[in-house]
């Protein structure tokens, strides 16, 4: 039943309809994030809400993917007309997921660097550009091929789904030990860059809230804020972009440094960076949990009244427009304990994944020595994550 074509078509149709609805609300609705559904849906319901779904239920994103649903519907109509479509281009293997990494970086820049990320009109433009990139790539290289390499959300949610206790094997749904889906080697070109964007962008989100960063931005914008506000805005955006890229580069270099040390300690006859790369996925997950779970709990409640009036026109379609969210569901102490617990647990899980891979490819004593550097890397990421949380 879960793999039936009818269910996939029905869910895909709903997802495609939601994409159209959110685009129209962003384009035509009230230009206020407090009244318009699109910012809350994109940044909270979609970006954050699908994370626990993937981690608990496995990779359900291919069924929910609205861009793939539209392309599949178009392909079905094309076949019904008796026509055939052969993609004119062959996707270069060396390109890997570099397009997905670039588009994930663009999404992070929109959310964290742009001056008005919650502007419905800005979101409408972003949705239009992203949809064009998806459908153009699918037409050029094939639906599945482009989606699996060029769709940032497919790569992102697919990595998180490897943590889930539900997976797929030989066309069947299976139960498995959580995190075991992260086993094996990751040789896809661009995957290190993708994971570095996952970690580095969330790290910058914490960094950007630190007092020293706020002071630096204020000092940079101060000479222009009155006489040339546009210049001040551009300088602030440029500084944020530099910060995101710096955090992404720091994550990648720290990982490459740790794997280089591991290679020297065991005198490996091949690079090890592809073997331990997936051990960073649990860390990316807990960084997102630590930084955003309160946003999901609080702002997610606003999706219910906003769904009753998605355009902000004063409607009450679902009778929920007067719903009053609980803006303090957890105490500050509870939030801090959840954040710290998630960070520590995620880094322990990452180290366990790396150790599991080490003992499967190296002799026992060398496997142990290879993990000293990985342990140091995990401690570095843990301390860095806790510091960013405390500064924010």
Coordinates of C-alpha atoms in Angstrom, one line a residue:
X1 CA 0.0 0.0 0.0
X2 CA 2.8 2.5 0.9
X3 CA 4.5 1.9 -2.4
X4 CA 1.3 1.9 -4.5
X5 CA 1.2 4.1 -7.6
X6 CA -2.2 5.5 -6.6
X7 CA -0.9 6.8 -3.2
X8 CA 2.1 8.3 -4.9
X9 CA 0.0 10.1 -7.4
X10 CA -2.4 11.4 -4.8
X11 CA 0.3 12.6 -2.5
X12 CA 2.3 14.1 -5.4
X13 CA -0.8 16.0 -6.6
X14 CA -1.3 17.5 -3.1
X15 CA 2.4 18.4 -2.9
X16 CA 2.3 20.0 -6.4
X17 CA -0.9 21.9 -5.4
X18 CA 0.9 23.2 -2.3
X19 CA 3.8 24.5 -4.4
X20 CA 1.4 26.4 -6.6
X21 CA -0.5 27.7 -3.5
X22 CA 2.6 28.9 -1.7
X23 CA 3.9 30.6 -4.9
X24 CA 0.6 32.4 -5.4
X25 CA 0.4 33.5 -1.7
X26 CA 4.0 34.8 -1.9
X27 CA 3.3 36.6 -5.2
X28 CA -0.2 37.9 -4.7
X29 CA -0.9 37.9 -0.9
X30 CA -0.2 40.6 1.6
X31 CA 3.5 41.5 1.6
X32 CA 3.8 40.8 5.4
X33 CA 5.3 37.7 6.9
X34 CA 2.9 38.1 9.8
X35 CA -0.2 37.8 7.5
X36 CA 1.2 35.7 4.6
X37 CA 1.5 31.9 4.8
X38 CA 4.5 31.6 2.5
X39 CA 7.4 32.5 4.9
X40 CA 6.1 30.3 7.7
X41 CA 5.4 27.4 5.3
X42 CA 8.8 27.6 3.5
X43 CA 11.1 28.2 6.5
X44 CA 9.3 26.3 9.2
X45 CA 6.7 23.7 7.8
X46 CA 8.8 22.6 4.8
X47 CA 12.5 23.3 5.8
X48 CA 12.3 22.3 9.4
X49 CA 9.1 20.2 9.6
X50 CA 10.3 17.6 7.1
X51 CA 13.5 16.9 9.0
X52 CA 11.8 14.7 11.8
X53 CA 9.6 13.1 9.2
X54 CA 12.6 11.9 7.2
X55 CA 14.6 10.9 10.3
X56 CA 11.7 8.8 11.7
X57 CA 9.9 7.5 8.6
X58 CA 12.8 7.2 6.1
X59 CA 13.0 8.8 2.7
X60 CA 9.5 9.8 1.9
X61 CA 10.7 13.0 0.2
X62 CA 10.6 11.5 -3.4
X63 CA 6.8 11.0 -3.0
X64 CA 6.4 14.6 -1.5
X65 CA 8.7 16.2 -4.0
X66 CA 6.5 18.8 -5.9
X67 CA 9.0 19.4 -8.7
X68 CA 9.3 15.7 -9.4
X69 CA 5.5 15.4 -9.3
X70 CA 5.0 18.1 -11.9
X71 CA 7.6 16.5 -14.1
X72 CA 6.1 13.1 -13.7
X73 CA 2.6 14.5 -14.6
X74 CA 4.0 16.2 -17.7
X75 CA 5.8 13.0 -18.7
X76 CA 2.6 11.0 -18.4
X77 CA 0.7 13.4 -20.6
X78 CA 3.5 13.4 -23.1
X79 CA 3.4 9.6 -23.3
X80 CA -0.4 9.6 -23.6
X81 CA -0.1 11.8 -26.6
X82 CA 2.1 9.1 -28.2
X83 CA 5.3 11.2 -28.0
X84 CA 8.7 10.3 -26.7
X85 CA 11.3 12.5 -24.9
X86 CA 14.9 11.6 -24.8
X87 CA 17.1 13.9 -22.6
X88 CA 19.5 15.7 -25.0
X89 CA 22.4 15.8 -22.5
X90 CA 24.2 13.2 -20.4
X91 CA 24.9 14.2 -16.8
X92 CA 28.7 14.4 -16.2
X93 CA 29.6 11.9 -13.5
X94 CA 32.4 14.2 -12.2
X95 CA 29.8 16.9 -11.5
X96 CA 28.2 14.8 -8.7
X97 CA 26.1 16.8 -6.3
X98 CA 28.0 20.1 -6.9
X99 CA 24.8 21.7 -8.4
X100 CA 22.9 20.6 -5.3
X101 CA 25.6 22.0 -3.0
X102 CA 25.5 25.3 -4.8
X103 CA 21.7 25.6 -4.6
X104 CA 21.7 24.7 -0.9
X105 CA 24.2 27.5 -0.4
X106 CA 21.9 29.8 -2.3
X107 CA 19.0 28.8 0.0
X108 CA 21.2 29.4 3.1
X109 CA 22.2 32.8 1.7
X110 CA 18.5 33.8 1.2
X111 CA 17.7 32.7 4.7
X112 CA 20.7 34.0 6.6
X113 CA 22.3 36.8 4.4
X114 CA 19.5 38.6 2.6
X115 CA 18.1 41.6 4.5
X116 CA 14.5 40.5 4.2
X117 CA 14.4 36.7 4.0
X118 CA 10.7 36.6 5.1
X119 CA 9.6 38.9 2.3
X120 CA 6.8 37.1 0.4
X121 CA 7.8 38.8 -2.8
X122 CA 11.4 37.7 -2.4
X123 CA 10.2 34.1 -1.7
X124 CA 8.0 34.2 -4.9
X125 CA 11.1 35.1 -7.0
X126 CA 13.1 32.4 -5.2
X127 CA 10.4 29.7 -5.8
X128 CA 10.1 30.7 -9.5
X129 CA 13.9 30.6 -10.1
X130 CA 14.4 27.3 -8.2
X131 CA 11.4 25.7 -10.0
X132 CA 12.9 26.8 -13.4
X133 CA 16.3 25.3 -12.5
X134 CA 14.6 22.0 -11.5
X135 CA 12.4 21.6 -14.5
X136 CA 15.1 22.8 -17.0
X137 CA 17.6 20.4 -15.5
X138 CA 15.1 17.5 -15.6
X139 CA 14.3 18.2 -19.2
X140 CA 18.0 18.4 -20.1
X141 CA 19.3 15.4 -18.1
X142 CA 16.3 13.3 -17.1
X143 CA 13.9 13.6 -14.2
X144 CA 15.6 11.3 -11.7
X145 CA 19.1 12.1 -12.7
X146 CA 18.8 15.8 -12.2
X147 CA 16.6 15.5 -9.1
X148 CA 19.2 13.2 -7.4
X149 CA 22.1 15.5 -8.2
X150 CA 20.8 19.0 -8.7
X151 CA 17.9 19.3 -6.3
X152 CA 19.4 20.5 -3.0
X153 CA 16.4 19.3 -1.0
X154 CA 16.5 15.8 -2.5
X155 CA 20.2 15.4 -1.5
X156 CA 19.6 17.0 1.9
X157 CA 16.5 15.0 2.9
X158 CA 18.1 11.8 1.4
X159 CA 21.1 12.1 3.7
X160 CA 18.9 12.6 6.8
X161 CA 16.8 9.6 5.8
X162 CA 19.8 7.4 6.2
X163 CA 19.5 7.9 9.9
X164 CA 15.9 6.4 10.0
X165 CA 15.0 3.0 11.3
X166 CA 13.0 2.4 8.1
X167 CA 14.8 1.9 4.8
X168 CA 14.6 0.1 1.5
X169 CA 16.4 -3.0 0.4
X170 CA 15.9 -4.8 -3.0
X171 CA 12.7 -2.9 -3.5
X172 CA 11.2 -3.8 -0.1
X173 CA 10.6 -1.7 3.0
X174 CA 12.7 -2.9 5.9
X175 CA 13.4 -2.2 9.6
X176 CA 17.1 -1.5 10.4
X177 CA 19.2 -0.3 13.2
X178 CA 19.1 3.6 13.4
X179 CA 22.1 5.2 11.7
X180 CA 23.1 2.0 10.0
X181 CA 22.1 3.6 6.7
X182 CA 25.1 5.8 7.0
X183 CA 27.5 2.9 6.6
X184 CA 29.6 2.5 3.6
X185 CA 31.8 4.7 1.5
X186 CA 30.6 8.1 0.0
X187 CA 32.4 8.7 -3.3
X188 CA 29.9 11.1 -4.9
X189 CA 31.8 14.2 -6.2
X190 CA 30.8 17.3 -4.3
X191 CA 29.3 15.5 -1.3
X192 CA 31.9 17.0 1.1
X193 CA 31.0 20.4 -0.1
X194 CA 27.3 19.6 0.4
X195 CA 27.8 18.4 4.0
X196 CA 30.0 21.3 4.7
X197 CA 27.2 23.7 3.6
X198 CA 24.7 21.8 5.8
X199 CA 27.0 22.2 8.9
X200 CA 28.6 25.6 8.1
X201 CA 25.3 27.4 7.3
X202 CA 23.8 26.4 10.6
X203 CA 27.0 27.3 12.4
X204 CA 26.9 30.7 10.8
X205 CA 23.3 31.2 12.0
X206 CA 24.6 30.8 15.5
X207 CA 27.7 33.0 14.8
X208 CA 25.6 35.8 13.4
X209 CA 23.7 36.1 16.7
X210 CA 26.8 36.6 18.7
X211 CA 27.4 40.1 20.1
X212 CA 30.8 40.5 18.5
X213 CA 29.3 39.7 15.0
X214 CA 26.5 42.1 15.6
X215 CA 29.0 44.8 16.6
X216 CA 31.1 44.1 13.5
X217 CA 28.1 44.4 11.3
X218 CA 26.9 47.6 13.0
X219 CA 30.4 49.1 12.7
X220 CA 30.5 48.3 9.0
X221 CA 27.0 49.7 8.2
X222 CA 27.2 52.7 10.5
X223 CA 28.8 55.2 8.0
X224 CA 26.1 54.5 5.4
X225 CA 22.9 53.7 7.3
X226 CA 21.5 57.2 7.1
X227 CA 22.7 58.6 3.8
X228 CA 23.0 55.4 1.8
X229 CA 20.8 52.7 3.3
X230 CA 21.0 50.6 0.2
X231 CA 24.8 50.6 0.5
X232 CA 24.6 49.6 4.1
X233 CA 22.3 46.8 3.3
X234 CA 24.6 45.5 0.5
X235 CA 27.6 45.7 2.9
X236 CA 25.7 43.7 5.5
X237 CA 24.7 41.1 3.0
X238 CA 28.2 40.8 1.7
X239 CA 29.6 40.4 5.2
X240 CA 27.0 37.7 5.9
X241 CA 27.9 35.9 2.7
X242 CA 31.5 36.0 3.6
X243 CA 30.7 34.6 7.0
X244 CA 28.7 31.7 5.5
X245 CA 31.5 30.8 3.1
X246 CA 34.0 31.1 5.9
X247 CA 32.0 28.7 8.2
X248 CA 31.6 26.2 5.3
X249 CA 35.3 26.4 4.5
X250 CA 36.2 25.9 8.2
X251 CA 34.0 22.8 8.4
X252 CA 35.5 21.3 5.3
X253 CA 39.1 22.1 6.2
X254 CA 38.7 20.6 9.7
X255 CA 37.3 17.4 8.3
X256 CA 40.1 17.2 5.6
X257 CA 42.7 17.8 8.3
X258 CA 41.3 15.1 10.6
X259 CA 41.2 12.5 7.8
X260 CA 44.7 13.5 6.7
X261 CA 46.0 12.9 10.2
X262 CA 44.1 9.5 10.3
X263 CA 45.7 8.5 7.1
X264 CA 49.2 9.2 8.4
X265 CA 48.6 7.4 11.7
X266 CA 47.5 4.2 10.0
X267 CA 49.7 4.7 6.9
X268 CA 46.7 4.1 4.7
X269 CA 47.3 3.2 1.1
X270 CA 44.3 5.2 0.0
X271 CA 42.5 8.4 1.1
X272 CA 40.0 7.9 3.9
X273 CA 37.9 11.1 3.5
X274 CA 35.3 9.2 1.5
X275 CA 35.0 6.6 4.2
X276 CA 34.2 8.8 7.1
X277 CA 32.2 11.6 5.4
X278 CA 28.8 10.2 6.3
X279 CA 29.7 10.4 10.0
X280 CA 29.1 14.2 9.7
X281 CA 25.4 13.7 8.9
X282 CA 24.3 13.1 12.5
X283 CA 26.2 16.3 13.5
X284 CA 24.4 18.2 10.8
X285 CA 21.1 16.9 12.1
X286 CA 21.7 17.9 15.7
X287 CA 23.1 21.3 14.8
X288 CA 19.7 21.9 13.1
X289 CA 17.8 20.5 16.1
X290 CA 19.8 22.6 18.6
X291 CA 19.4 25.8 16.6
X292 CA 15.9 25.5 15.2
X293 CA 13.7 23.2 17.3
X294 CA 12.2 26.1 19.3
X295 CA 11.4 27.9 16.0
X296 CA 9.6 24.8 14.8
X297 CA 7.7 24.4 18.1
X298 CA 6.7 28.1 18.4
X299 CA 6.4 29.4 14.8
X300 CA 5.0 26.1 13.6
X301 CA 1.9 26.8 15.6
X302 CA 1.2 29.9 13.5
X303 CA 0.9 27.7 10.4
X304 CA -2.6 26.7 11.6
X305 CA -4.2 30.2 11.7
X306 CA -2.3 31.3 8.6
X307 CA -3.6 28.3 6.7
X308 CA -7.1 29.6 7.3
X309 CA -6.1 32.9 5.6
X310 CA -3.1 32.1 3.4
X311 CA -3.2 35.3 1.4
X312 CA -3.8 37.6 4.4
X313 CA -7.1 38.8 2.9
X314 CA -9.1 38.4 6.1
X315 CA -10.5 35.0 5.3
X316 CA -11.3 32.2 7.8
X317 CA -11.5 29.1 5.6
X318 CA -10.7 26.6 8.4
X319 CA -12.2 28.5 11.3
X320 CA -8.7 28.7 12.9
X321 CA -7.8 32.3 12.2
X322 CA -8.3 33.2 15.9
X323 CA -6.2 30.4 17.2
X324 CA -3.7 31.7 19.9
X325 CA -0.3 29.8 19.8
X326 CA 1.6 29.1 23.0
X327 CA 4.7 31.2 22.5
X328 CA 6.5 29.7 25.5
X329 CA 5.9 25.9 25.4
X330 CA 9.3 25.2 27.1
X331 CA 11.3 26.9 29.8
X332 CA 14.7 28.4 29.0
X333 CA 16.5 25.8 31.1
X334 CA 14.6 23.0 29.2
X335 CA 15.6 24.5 25.9
X336 CA 19.3 24.6 26.9
X337 CA 19.3 21.0 28.1
X338 CA 17.7 19.8 24.9
X339 CA 20.2 21.7 22.8
X340 CA 23.2 20.4 24.8
X341 CA 21.9 16.9 24.9
X342 CA 21.2 16.9 21.2
X343 CA 24.7 18.2 20.4
X344 CA 26.5 15.7 22.5
X345 CA 24.3 12.7 21.4
X346 CA 24.7 13.7 17.7
X347 CA 28.5 13.8 18.0
X348 CA 28.6 10.5 19.8
X349 CA 26.5 9.0 17.0
X350 CA 28.8 10.5 14.4
X351 CA 31.8 9.0 16.1
X352 CA 30.1 5.6 16.3
X353 CA 29.4 5.7 12.6
X354 CA 33.0 6.6 11.9
X355 CA 34.3 3.8 14.2
X356 CA 31.9 1.3 12.5
X357 CA 33.4 2.2 9.1
X358 CA 36.9 2.0 10.5
X359 CA 36.6 -1.5 11.8
X360 CA 35.2 -2.7 8.5
X361 CA 38.1 -1.4 6.4
X362 CA 41.1 -1.5 8.7
X363 CA 42.8 -4.0 11.1
X364 CA 41.7 -3.7 14.7
X365 CA 44.7 -1.7 16.0
X366 CA 44.8 0.6 13.0
X367 CA 41.1 1.1 13.2
X368 CA 41.5 2.3 16.8
X369 CA 44.4 4.7 15.8
X370 CA 42.4 6.1 12.9
X371 CA 39.7 7.3 15.3
X372 CA 41.9 9.5 17.5
X373 CA 41.8 12.2 14.9
X374 CA 38.0 11.7 14.3
X375 CA 37.5 12.0 18.1
X376 CA 39.4 15.2 18.1
X377 CA 37.3 16.5 15.2
X378 CA 34.0 15.6 17.0
X379 CA 35.2 17.3 20.2
X380 CA 36.1 20.4 18.1
X381 CA 32.6 20.4 16.5
X382 CA 30.9 19.9 19.9
X383 CA 32.8 22.7 21.6
X384 CA 32.2 24.9 18.6
X385 CA 28.5 24.1 18.6
X386 CA 28.1 24.8 22.3
X387 CA 30.1 28.0 22.1
X388 CA 27.8 29.2 19.2
X389 CA 24.7 28.4 21.2
X390 CA 26.0 30.2 24.3
X391 CA 26.9 33.3 22.3
X392 CA 23.5 33.4 20.6

